Amino acid sequence: MGISHGNDNDGAECDNYQVMTPLGGTGQERAFCKAKGACYYRTLTCPAECAERKPKDKKKKGCFINCGTKCEATCKRRKPDCDGYGSVCYDPRFVGGDGSMFYFHGAKGGRTRDYTWVQAVSIMFDAHTLDLAANKVSKWDDKIDSLTVKWNGEIVKIPTAGEAEWRTNGGEREVVVERTDYTNSVRVSVKGLLELDVKVPDTDAFAHLETQFRFKGLTDQVEGVLGKTYRPDYVSQVKKGVDMPIMGGEDKYCTTSLHSTVCKACKFQRPTGYKASAY
């Protein structure tokens, strides 16, 4: 999925706020909005049902503060919504930015429509790489963490206590990986680029990922199997009225590896001087 970024849009402005002291007596978190527009300089308070943005009880919903055009604080689950916009789940099924659903079917060793789950996702920006992958398991145990996270090729351990998060040392593109359950579920945030919920579901021994993307600062030329569905002028090429319509076009997105930036439709390129051996 290739992503092309431009000036920040409402998606980038929604989390442009300063955290304030919680509401007295209730513990409900508050935020002072800095985003220009309808929510500028307004204070939003989390609902009593989800008083915290990052609840200590990982099973609870969290407070989602939107300082963009919606200007609201609402309760939301902190796991991928496989029926929501920007989700990639199952074998896999995509839900585009326009709400359309479509499937991706692959082949391996002459067998068709097998091996079509998502086992790893790589987020590449600037000279950095963040990988999230489901480990291969012979028997599922939800008490064991089957999710591996790598930053620039090195495995990172996500804490289980306190804030239960790992983050880079600031910078323009701060990266935060936060646990949203005690094992096998995290939320990834890359400042100004995207937010991503990732879960390794306990459906079978073929461990795979369920994901949901929320993009920030997309341009009208955004590309990719999922990305292009966020274009304002996107029109699906799928033929209507067919039981199993075929979209085609896979030749535009085929790459030689998870970290390859070379394909017919790829737009992202590493900066000058980038050394692949560093990863």
PDB file of C-alpha atoms in Angstrom:
ATOM      1  CA  MET A   1       0.000   0.000   0.000  1.00  0.00           C
ATOM      2  CA  GLY A   2       1.765   3.167  -1.180  1.00  0.00           C
ATOM      3  CA  ILE A   3       0.972   6.413   0.596  1.00  0.00           C
ATOM      4  CA  SER A   4       1.721   9.912  -0.666  1.00  0.00           C
ATOM      5  CA  HIS A   5       1.537  12.747   1.843  1.00  0.00           C
ATOM      6  CA  GLY A   6       0.941  16.449   1.488  1.00  0.00           C
ATOM      7  CA  ASN A   7      -0.298  19.192   3.789  1.00  0.00           C
ATOM      8  CA  ASP A   8      -2.037  18.026   6.957  1.00  0.00           C
ATOM      9  CA  ASN A   9      -5.791  17.679   6.638  1.00  0.00           C
ATOM     10  CA  ASP A  10      -8.434  17.227   9.304  1.00  0.00           C
ATOM     11  CA  GLY A  11      -7.049  13.798  10.118  1.00  0.00           C
ATOM     12  CA  ALA A  12      -3.771  15.381  11.183  1.00  0.00           C
ATOM     13  CA  GLU A  13      -5.481  18.152  13.157  1.00  0.00           C
ATOM     14  CA  CYS A  14      -7.745  15.904  15.226  1.00  0.00           C
ATOM     15  CA  ASP A  15      -5.019  15.193  17.796  1.00  0.00           C
ATOM     16  CA  ASN A  16      -3.609  18.727  17.855  1.00  0.00           C
ATOM     17  CA  TYR A  17      -4.353  19.415  21.522  1.00  0.00           C
ATOM     18  CA  GLN A  18      -2.816  19.897  24.952  1.00  0.00           C
ATOM     19  CA  VAL A  19      -3.785  17.519  27.751  1.00  0.00           C
ATOM     20  CA  MET A  20      -5.219  19.329  30.798  1.00  0.00           C
ATOM     21  CA  THR A  21      -5.743  18.212  34.387  1.00  0.00           C
ATOM     22  CA  PRO A  22      -8.686  15.783  34.718  1.00  0.00           C
ATOM     23  CA  LEU A  23     -12.092  17.007  35.758  1.00  0.00           C
ATOM     24  CA  GLY A  24     -12.204  17.225  39.537  1.00  0.00           C
ATOM     25  CA  GLY A  25     -13.925  14.387  41.358  1.00  0.00           C
ATOM     26  CA  THR A  26     -14.500  12.283  38.232  1.00  0.00           C
ATOM     27  CA  GLY A  27     -11.076  11.654  36.734  1.00  0.00           C
ATOM     28  CA  GLN A  28     -12.422  12.473  33.250  1.00  0.00           C
ATOM     29  CA  GLU A  29      -9.525  13.601  31.095  1.00  0.00           C
ATOM     30  CA  ARG A  30      -9.719  16.914  29.263  1.00  0.00           C
ATOM     31  CA  ALA A  31      -7.980  18.441  26.261  1.00  0.00           C
ATOM     32  CA  PHE A  32      -7.447  22.006  25.076  1.00  0.00           C
ATOM     33  CA  CYS A  33      -7.737  22.091  21.282  1.00  0.00           C
ATOM     34  CA  LYS A  34      -5.127  23.962  19.249  1.00  0.00           C
ATOM     35  CA  ALA A  35      -6.354  22.978  15.797  1.00  0.00           C
ATOM     36  CA  LYS A  36      -7.498  25.920  13.697  1.00  0.00           C
ATOM     37  CA  GLY A  37     -11.172  25.753  12.813  1.00  0.00           C
ATOM     38  CA  ALA A  38     -14.442  25.036  14.596  1.00  0.00           C
ATOM     39  CA  CYS A  39     -12.699  23.503  17.616  1.00  0.00           C
ATOM     40  CA  TYR A  40      -9.982  26.139  18.047  1.00  0.00           C
ATOM     41  CA  TYR A  41      -9.337  26.934  21.733  1.00  0.00           C
ATOM     42  CA  ARG A  42     -12.190  24.739  22.926  1.00  0.00           C
ATOM     43  CA  THR A  43     -11.910  22.333  25.857  1.00  0.00           C
ATOM     44  CA  LEU A  44     -13.184  18.787  25.320  1.00  0.00           C
ATOM     45  CA  THR A  45     -13.994  16.455  28.224  1.00  0.00           C
ATOM     46  CA  CYS A  46     -13.999  12.658  28.013  1.00  0.00           C
ATOM     47  CA  PRO A  47     -17.354  10.949  28.725  1.00  0.00           C
ATOM     48  CA  ALA A  48     -17.788   9.343  32.150  1.00  0.00           C
ATOM     49  CA  GLU A  49     -18.098   5.921  30.453  1.00  0.00           C
ATOM     50  CA  CYS A  50     -14.515   6.211  29.125  1.00  0.00           C
ATOM     51  CA  ALA A  51     -12.798   8.749  31.339  1.00  0.00           C
ATOM     52  CA  GLU A  52      -9.259   7.972  30.107  1.00  0.00           C
ATOM     53  CA  ARG A  53      -7.574   8.067  26.717  1.00  0.00           C
ATOM     54  CA  LYS A  54      -5.370   5.119  27.712  1.00  0.00           C
ATOM     55  CA  PRO A  55      -7.280   3.100  30.319  1.00  0.00           C
ATOM     56  CA  LYS A  56      -5.189   0.966  32.652  1.00  0.00           C
ATOM     57  CA  ASP A  57      -7.697  -1.846  32.180  1.00  0.00           C
ATOM     58  CA  LYS A  58      -6.859  -2.853  28.613  1.00  0.00           C
ATOM     59  CA  LYS A  59     -10.277  -4.434  28.131  1.00  0.00           C
ATOM     60  CA  LYS A  60     -12.085  -1.092  28.462  1.00  0.00           C
ATOM     61  CA  LYS A  61     -12.877   1.395  25.705  1.00  0.00           C
ATOM     62  CA  GLY A  62     -10.755   4.518  25.549  1.00  0.00           C
ATOM     63  CA  CYS A  63     -11.602   8.181  25.092  1.00  0.00           C
ATOM     64  CA  PHE A  64     -10.943   9.424  21.567  1.00  0.00           C
ATOM     65  CA  ILE A  65     -10.478  13.189  21.321  1.00  0.00           C
ATOM     66  CA  ASN A  66     -11.077  14.796  17.933  1.00  0.00           C
ATOM     67  CA  CYS A  67     -10.136  18.461  17.677  1.00  0.00           C
ATOM     68  CA  GLY A  68     -10.825  18.508  13.925  1.00  0.00           C
ATOM     69  CA  THR A  69     -14.134  19.248  12.258  1.00  0.00           C
ATOM     70  CA  LYS A  70     -16.006  16.770  14.479  1.00  0.00           C
ATOM     71  CA  CYS A  71     -14.852  18.547  17.649  1.00  0.00           C
ATOM     72  CA  GLU A  72     -15.841  15.789  20.066  1.00  0.00           C
ATOM     73  CA  ALA A  73     -14.659  13.356  22.727  1.00  0.00           C
ATOM     74  CA  THR A  74     -16.173   9.886  22.302  1.00  0.00           C
ATOM     75  CA  CYS A  75     -15.740   6.308  23.547  1.00  0.00           C
ATOM     76  CA  LYS A  76     -14.129   3.903  21.082  1.00  0.00           C
ATOM     77  CA  ARG A  77     -12.807   0.381  21.200  1.00  0.00           C
ATOM     78  CA  ARG A  78      -9.043   0.192  21.021  1.00  0.00           C
ATOM     79  CA  LYS A  79      -8.826  -2.788  18.686  1.00  0.00           C
ATOM     80  CA  PRO A  80      -9.173  -3.075  14.900  1.00  0.00           C
ATOM     81  CA  ASP A  81     -12.758  -2.809  13.682  1.00  0.00           C
ATOM     82  CA  CYS A  82     -12.751  -5.308  10.818  1.00  0.00           C
ATOM     83  CA  ASP A  83     -15.902  -3.739   9.371  1.00  0.00           C
ATOM     84  CA  GLY A  84     -14.599  -0.169   9.659  1.00  0.00           C
ATOM     85  CA  TYR A  85     -12.918   2.058   7.083  1.00  0.00           C
ATOM     86  CA  GLY A  86      -9.257   1.291   6.487  1.00  0.00           C
ATOM     87  CA  SER A  87      -9.383  -2.246   7.883  1.00  0.00           C
ATOM     88  CA  VAL A  88      -7.482  -5.257   6.531  1.00  0.00           C
ATOM     89  CA  CYS A  89      -8.580  -8.527   8.162  1.00  0.00           C
ATOM     90  CA  TYR A  90      -9.309 -12.194   7.564  1.00  0.00           C
ATOM     91  CA  ASP A  91      -7.932 -13.675   4.318  1.00  0.00           C
ATOM     92  CA  PRO A  92      -7.579 -10.645   3.841  1.00  0.00           C
ATOM     93  CA  ARG A  93     -10.659  -8.509   3.318  1.00  0.00           C
ATOM     94  CA  PHE A  94     -10.063  -4.807   2.717  1.00  0.00           C
ATOM     95  CA  VAL A  95     -12.532  -2.055   3.606  1.00  0.00           C
ATOM     96  CA  GLY A  96     -11.587   1.036   1.621  1.00  0.00           C
ATOM     97  CA  GLY A  97     -11.806   4.701   2.480  1.00  0.00           C
ATOM     98  CA  ASP A  98     -14.987   4.784   0.392  1.00  0.00           C
ATOM     99  CA  GLY A  99     -16.544   1.930   2.383  1.00  0.00           C
ATOM    100  CA  SER A 100     -16.199  -0.644  -0.403  1.00  0.00           C
ATOM    101  CA  MET A 101     -15.165  -4.208   0.529  1.00  0.00           C
ATOM    102  CA  PHE A 102     -12.849  -6.329  -1.555  1.00  0.00           C
ATOM    103  CA  TYR A 103     -10.687  -9.415  -1.089  1.00  0.00           C
ATOM    104  CA  PHE A 104      -7.128 -10.280  -2.014  1.00  0.00           C
ATOM    105  CA  HIS A 105      -6.403 -13.841  -3.118  1.00  0.00           C
ATOM    106  CA  GLY A 106      -2.907 -15.168  -3.642  1.00  0.00           C
ATOM    107  CA  ALA A 107      -1.228 -18.420  -4.649  1.00  0.00           C
ATOM    108  CA  LYS A 108       1.811 -20.414  -3.598  1.00  0.00           C
ATOM    109  CA  GLY A 109       3.375 -23.532  -5.105  1.00  0.00           C
ATOM    110  CA  GLY A 110       0.556 -23.994  -7.615  1.00  0.00           C
ATOM    111  CA  ARG A 111      -2.153 -23.897  -4.963  1.00  0.00           C
ATOM    112  CA  THR A 112      -4.594 -21.012  -5.438  1.00  0.00           C
ATOM    113  CA  ARG A 113      -6.485 -19.028  -2.819  1.00  0.00           C
ATOM    114  CA  ASP A 114      -4.183 -20.252  -0.077  1.00  0.00           C
ATOM    115  CA  TYR A 115      -1.633 -18.345   1.972  1.00  0.00           C
ATOM    116  CA  THR A 116      -3.564 -15.102   1.711  1.00  0.00           C
ATOM    117  CA  TRP A 117      -3.497 -13.813   5.258  1.00  0.00           C
ATOM    118  CA  VAL A 118      -1.433 -10.794   6.354  1.00  0.00           C
ATOM    119  CA  GLN A 119       1.483 -11.936   8.487  1.00  0.00           C
ATOM    120  CA  ALA A 120       3.555  -8.746   8.550  1.00  0.00           C
ATOM    121  CA  VAL A 121       3.188  -5.012   7.965  1.00  0.00           C
ATOM    122  CA  SER A 122       6.035  -2.579   7.354  1.00  0.00           C
ATOM    123  CA  ILE A 123       5.702   1.187   7.849  1.00  0.00           C
ATOM    124  CA  MET A 124       8.467   3.020   6.019  1.00  0.00           C
ATOM    125  CA  PHE A 125       9.055   6.762   6.216  1.00  0.00           C
ATOM    126  CA  ASP A 126      12.125   8.973   5.891  1.00  0.00           C
ATOM    127  CA  ALA A 127      15.047   6.627   6.682  1.00  0.00           C
ATOM    128  CA  HIS A 128      13.075   4.571   9.223  1.00  0.00           C
ATOM    129  CA  THR A 129      11.272   1.228   9.185  1.00  0.00           C
ATOM    130  CA  LEU A 130       8.758  -0.076  11.704  1.00  0.00           C
ATOM    131  CA  ASP A 131       7.774  -3.730  11.281  1.00  0.00           C
ATOM    132  CA  LEU A 132       4.930  -5.590  12.985  1.00  0.00           C
ATOM    133  CA  ALA A 133       4.650  -9.332  12.428  1.00  0.00           C
ATOM    134  CA  ALA A 134       2.678 -12.307  13.736  1.00  0.00           C
ATOM    135  CA  ASN A 135       4.930 -15.133  14.869  1.00  0.00           C
ATOM    136  CA  LYS A 136       4.329 -18.610  13.495  1.00  0.00           C
ATOM    137  CA  VAL A 137       2.816 -20.812  16.210  1.00  0.00           C
ATOM    138  CA  SER A 138       1.949 -24.510  16.380  1.00  0.00           C
ATOM    139  CA  LYS A 139      -0.606 -24.082  19.165  1.00  0.00           C
ATOM    140  CA  TRP A 140      -2.334 -20.863  20.156  1.00  0.00           C
ATOM    141  CA  ASP A 141      -1.986 -19.507  23.705  1.00  0.00           C
ATOM    142  CA  ASP A 142      -3.419 -16.042  24.277  1.00  0.00           C
ATOM    143  CA  LYS A 143      -1.167 -15.603  27.324  1.00  0.00           C
ATOM    144  CA  ILE A 144       1.887 -15.640  25.062  1.00  0.00           C
ATOM    145  CA  ASP A 145       2.722 -12.563  22.993  1.00  0.00           C
ATOM    146  CA  SER A 146       2.844 -13.673  19.357  1.00  0.00           C
ATOM    147  CA  LEU A 147       3.454 -10.172  18.003  1.00  0.00           C
ATOM    148  CA  THR A 148       6.970  -9.028  17.081  1.00  0.00           C
ATOM    149  CA  VAL A 149       7.807  -5.334  16.717  1.00  0.00           C
ATOM    150  CA  LYS A 150      11.022  -4.138  15.050  1.00  0.00           C
ATOM    151  CA  TRP A 151      12.341  -0.592  14.775  1.00  0.00           C
ATOM    152  CA  ASN A 152      15.007  -0.121  12.106  1.00  0.00           C
ATOM    153  CA  GLY A 153      15.658  -3.863  12.102  1.00  0.00           C
ATOM    154  CA  GLU A 154      16.033  -4.243  15.869  1.00  0.00           C
ATOM    155  CA  ILE A 155      13.424  -6.015  18.016  1.00  0.00           C
ATOM    156  CA  VAL A 156      11.843  -3.720  20.592  1.00  0.00           C
ATOM    157  CA  LYS A 157      10.073  -4.822  23.749  1.00  0.00           C
ATOM    158  CA  ILE A 158       6.798  -3.082  24.525  1.00  0.00           C
ATOM    159  CA  PRO A 159       6.448  -2.612  28.314  1.00  0.00           C
ATOM    160  CA  THR A 160       3.513  -4.237  30.065  1.00  0.00           C
ATOM    161  CA  ALA A 161       3.473  -1.933  33.103  1.00  0.00           C
ATOM    162  CA  GLY A 162       2.897   1.801  33.570  1.00  0.00           C
ATOM    163  CA  GLU A 163       2.001   3.507  30.292  1.00  0.00           C
ATOM    164  CA  ALA A 164       2.660   0.157  28.557  1.00  0.00           C
ATOM    165  CA  GLU A 165       4.195   1.882  25.565  1.00  0.00           C
ATOM    166  CA  TRP A 166       7.436   2.286  23.650  1.00  0.00           C
ATOM    167  CA  ARG A 167       8.302   5.510  21.860  1.00  0.00           C
ATOM    168  CA  THR A 168      11.116   7.092  19.885  1.00  0.00           C
ATOM    169  CA  ASN A 169      12.989  10.071  21.276  1.00  0.00           C
ATOM    170  CA  GLY A 170      10.709  12.792  19.962  1.00  0.00           C
ATOM    171  CA  GLY A 171      11.519  14.421  16.655  1.00  0.00           C
ATOM    172  CA  GLU A 172       9.213  15.517  13.862  1.00  0.00           C
ATOM    173  CA  ARG A 173       7.927  11.968  13.320  1.00  0.00           C
ATOM    174  CA  GLU A 174       7.627  10.609  16.854  1.00  0.00           C
ATOM    175  CA  VAL A 175       6.587   6.951  16.889  1.00  0.00           C
ATOM    176  CA  VAL A 176       4.565   5.421  19.725  1.00  0.00           C
ATOM    177  CA  VAL A 177       3.667   1.730  20.080  1.00  0.00           C
ATOM    178  CA  GLU A 178       1.186   1.189  22.912  1.00  0.00           C
ATOM    179  CA  ARG A 179      -0.335  -2.025  24.205  1.00  0.00           C
ATOM    180  CA  THR A 180      -4.126  -2.104  23.906  1.00  0.00           C
ATOM    181  CA  ASP A 181      -4.368  -5.520  25.522  1.00  0.00           C
ATOM    182  CA  TYR A 182      -2.033  -7.465  27.758  1.00  0.00           C
ATOM    183  CA  THR A 183      -0.754  -9.481  24.781  1.00  0.00           C
ATOM    184  CA  ASN A 184      -1.089  -9.550  20.981  1.00  0.00           C
ATOM    185  CA  SER A 185      -2.659  -6.123  20.488  1.00  0.00           C
ATOM    186  CA  VAL A 186      -1.063  -2.678  20.005  1.00  0.00           C
ATOM    187  CA  ARG A 187      -1.809   0.774  18.675  1.00  0.00           C
ATOM    188  CA  VAL A 188       0.861   2.432  16.535  1.00  0.00           C
ATOM    189  CA  SER A 189       1.046   6.178  16.002  1.00  0.00           C
ATOM    190  CA  VAL A 190       3.454   7.956  13.659  1.00  0.00           C
ATOM    191  CA  LYS A 191       2.991  11.668  14.198  1.00  0.00           C
ATOM    192  CA  GLY A 192       1.534  13.411  11.178  1.00  0.00           C
ATOM    193  CA  LEU A 193       1.331  10.205   9.120  1.00  0.00           C
ATOM    194  CA  LEU A 194      -0.956   7.523  10.515  1.00  0.00           C
ATOM    195  CA  GLU A 195      -2.480   5.634  13.403  1.00  0.00           C
ATOM    196  CA  LEU A 196      -2.771   1.874  13.209  1.00  0.00           C
ATOM    197  CA  ASP A 197      -4.508  -0.708  15.408  1.00  0.00           C
ATOM    198  CA  VAL A 198      -2.972  -4.174  15.160  1.00  0.00           C
ATOM    199  CA  LYS A 199      -4.113  -7.463  16.673  1.00  0.00           C
ATOM    200  CA  VAL A 200      -3.037 -11.084  16.380  1.00  0.00           C
ATOM    201  CA  PRO A 201      -6.420 -12.864  16.680  1.00  0.00           C
ATOM    202  CA  ASP A 202      -6.821 -16.244  18.375  1.00  0.00           C
ATOM    203  CA  THR A 203      -8.681 -17.844  15.483  1.00  0.00           C
ATOM    204  CA  ASP A 204      -6.278 -20.612  14.491  1.00  0.00           C
ATOM    205  CA  ALA A 205      -2.659 -21.743  14.519  1.00  0.00           C
ATOM    206  CA  PHE A 206      -1.885 -19.756  11.356  1.00  0.00           C
ATOM    207  CA  ALA A 207      -1.133 -16.567  13.260  1.00  0.00           C
ATOM    208  CA  HIS A 208      -1.895 -13.459  11.204  1.00  0.00           C
ATOM    209  CA  LEU A 209      -2.680  -9.786  11.690  1.00  0.00           C
ATOM    210  CA  GLU A 210      -5.924  -7.860  11.864  1.00  0.00           C
ATOM    211  CA  THR A 211      -5.319  -4.171  11.195  1.00  0.00           C
ATOM    212  CA  GLN A 212      -7.131  -0.869  10.849  1.00  0.00           C
ATOM    213  CA  PHE A 213      -5.470   2.240   9.436  1.00  0.00           C
ATOM    214  CA  ARG A 214      -6.300   5.892  10.047  1.00  0.00           C
ATOM    215  CA  PHE A 215      -4.262   8.106   7.733  1.00  0.00           C
ATOM    216  CA  LYS A 216      -3.215  11.728   8.203  1.00  0.00           C
ATOM    217  CA  GLY A 217      -2.160  14.294   5.640  1.00  0.00           C
ATOM    218  CA  LEU A 218      -3.047  12.317   2.519  1.00  0.00           C
ATOM    219  CA  THR A 219      -2.847  13.994  -0.872  1.00  0.00           C
ATOM    220  CA  ASP A 220      -5.385  13.520  -3.647  1.00  0.00           C
ATOM    221  CA  GLN A 221      -2.792  11.342  -5.437  1.00  0.00           C
ATOM    222  CA  VAL A 222      -2.571   8.703  -2.694  1.00  0.00           C
ATOM    223  CA  GLU A 223      -1.804   5.264  -4.162  1.00  0.00           C
ATOM    224  CA  GLY A 224      -1.940   1.618  -3.133  1.00  0.00           C
ATOM    225  CA  VAL A 225      -4.384  -1.266  -2.980  1.00  0.00           C
ATOM    226  CA  LEU A 226      -6.082   0.362   0.006  1.00  0.00           C
ATOM    227  CA  GLY A 227      -4.665   3.868  -0.302  1.00  0.00           C
ATOM    228  CA  LYS A 228      -6.230   4.753  -3.640  1.00  0.00           C
ATOM    229  CA  THR A 229      -9.717   4.250  -2.174  1.00  0.00           C
ATOM    230  CA  TYR A 230      -9.117   7.466  -0.186  1.00  0.00           C
ATOM    231  CA  ARG A 231      -8.886   9.578  -3.333  1.00  0.00           C
ATOM    232  CA  PRO A 232     -11.827  11.995  -3.600  1.00  0.00           C
ATOM    233  CA  ASP A 233     -12.311  11.014  -7.255  1.00  0.00           C
ATOM    234  CA  TYR A 234     -11.857   7.249  -6.775  1.00  0.00           C
ATOM    235  CA  VAL A 235     -14.265   5.051  -8.735  1.00  0.00           C
ATOM    236  CA  SER A 236     -14.027   1.264  -8.371  1.00  0.00           C
ATOM    237  CA  GLN A 237     -13.257  -0.629 -11.579  1.00  0.00           C
ATOM    238  CA  VAL A 238     -15.056  -3.741 -10.354  1.00  0.00           C
ATOM    239  CA  LYS A 239     -17.840  -4.934 -12.652  1.00  0.00           C
ATOM    240  CA  LYS A 240     -21.196  -4.772 -10.883  1.00  0.00           C
ATOM    241  CA  GLY A 241     -23.653  -7.660 -10.763  1.00  0.00           C
ATOM    242  CA  VAL A 242     -21.041 -10.441 -10.806  1.00  0.00           C
ATOM    243  CA  ASP A 243     -20.889 -13.050  -8.023  1.00  0.00           C
ATOM    244  CA  MET A 244     -17.123 -12.801  -7.674  1.00  0.00           C
ATOM    245  CA  PRO A 245     -15.849  -9.847  -9.703  1.00  0.00           C
ATOM    246  CA  ILE A 246     -12.121  -9.658 -10.407  1.00  0.00           C
ATOM    247  CA  MET A 247     -10.429  -6.283 -10.020  1.00  0.00           C
ATOM    248  CA  GLY A 248      -6.995  -7.146 -11.411  1.00  0.00           C
ATOM    249  CA  GLY A 249      -4.067  -4.732 -11.374  1.00  0.00           C
ATOM    250  CA  GLU A 250      -1.888  -6.756  -9.026  1.00  0.00           C
ATOM    251  CA  ASP A 251       1.089  -6.207 -11.345  1.00  0.00           C
ATOM    252  CA  LYS A 252       1.184  -2.553 -10.248  1.00  0.00           C
ATOM    253  CA  TYR A 253       1.811  -3.377  -6.591  1.00  0.00           C
ATOM    254  CA  CYS A 254       3.974  -6.509  -6.651  1.00  0.00           C
ATOM    255  CA  THR A 255       7.336  -6.062  -4.857  1.00  0.00           C
ATOM    256  CA  THR A 256      10.239  -8.415  -4.249  1.00  0.00           C
ATOM    257  CA  SER A 257      10.181  -8.116  -0.456  1.00  0.00           C
ATOM    258  CA  LEU A 258       8.414  -6.507   2.499  1.00  0.00           C
ATOM    259  CA  HIS A 259      10.871  -3.597   2.486  1.00  0.00           C
ATOM    260  CA  SER A 260      11.120  -3.075  -1.260  1.00  0.00           C
ATOM    261  CA  THR A 261      10.076   0.365  -2.540  1.00  0.00           C
ATOM    262  CA  VAL A 262      10.143  -0.701  -6.188  1.00  0.00           C
ATOM    263  CA  CYS A 263       6.894  -1.374  -8.052  1.00  0.00           C
ATOM    264  CA  LYS A 264       5.005   0.175 -10.952  1.00  0.00           C
ATOM    265  CA  ALA A 265       2.803   2.293  -8.685  1.00  0.00           C
ATOM    266  CA  CYS A 266       5.229   2.857  -5.765  1.00  0.00           C
ATOM    267  CA  LYS A 267       5.788   6.509  -4.856  1.00  0.00           C
ATOM    268  CA  PHE A 268       7.818   6.328  -1.646  1.00  0.00           C
ATOM    269  CA  GLN A 269      11.591   6.463  -2.072  1.00  0.00           C
ATOM    270  CA  ARG A 270      14.323   6.341   0.533  1.00  0.00           C
ATOM    271  CA  PRO A 271      16.301   9.577   1.060  1.00  0.00           C
ATOM    272  CA  THR A 272      19.632  10.053  -0.711  1.00  0.00           C
ATOM    273  CA  GLY A 273      22.396   8.238   1.118  1.00  0.00           C
ATOM    274  CA  TYR A 274      20.116   5.608   2.630  1.00  0.00           C
ATOM    275  CA  LYS A 275      21.940   2.314   3.221  1.00  0.00           C
ATOM    276  CA  ALA A 276      19.792  -0.794   3.092  1.00  0.00           C
ATOM    277  CA  SER A 277      22.375  -2.724   5.106  1.00  0.00           C
ATOM    278  CA  ALA A 278      21.408  -0.672   8.176  1.00  0.00           C
ATOM    279  CA  TYR A 279      18.180  -2.637   8.371  1.00  0.00           C
TER     280      TYR A 279
END
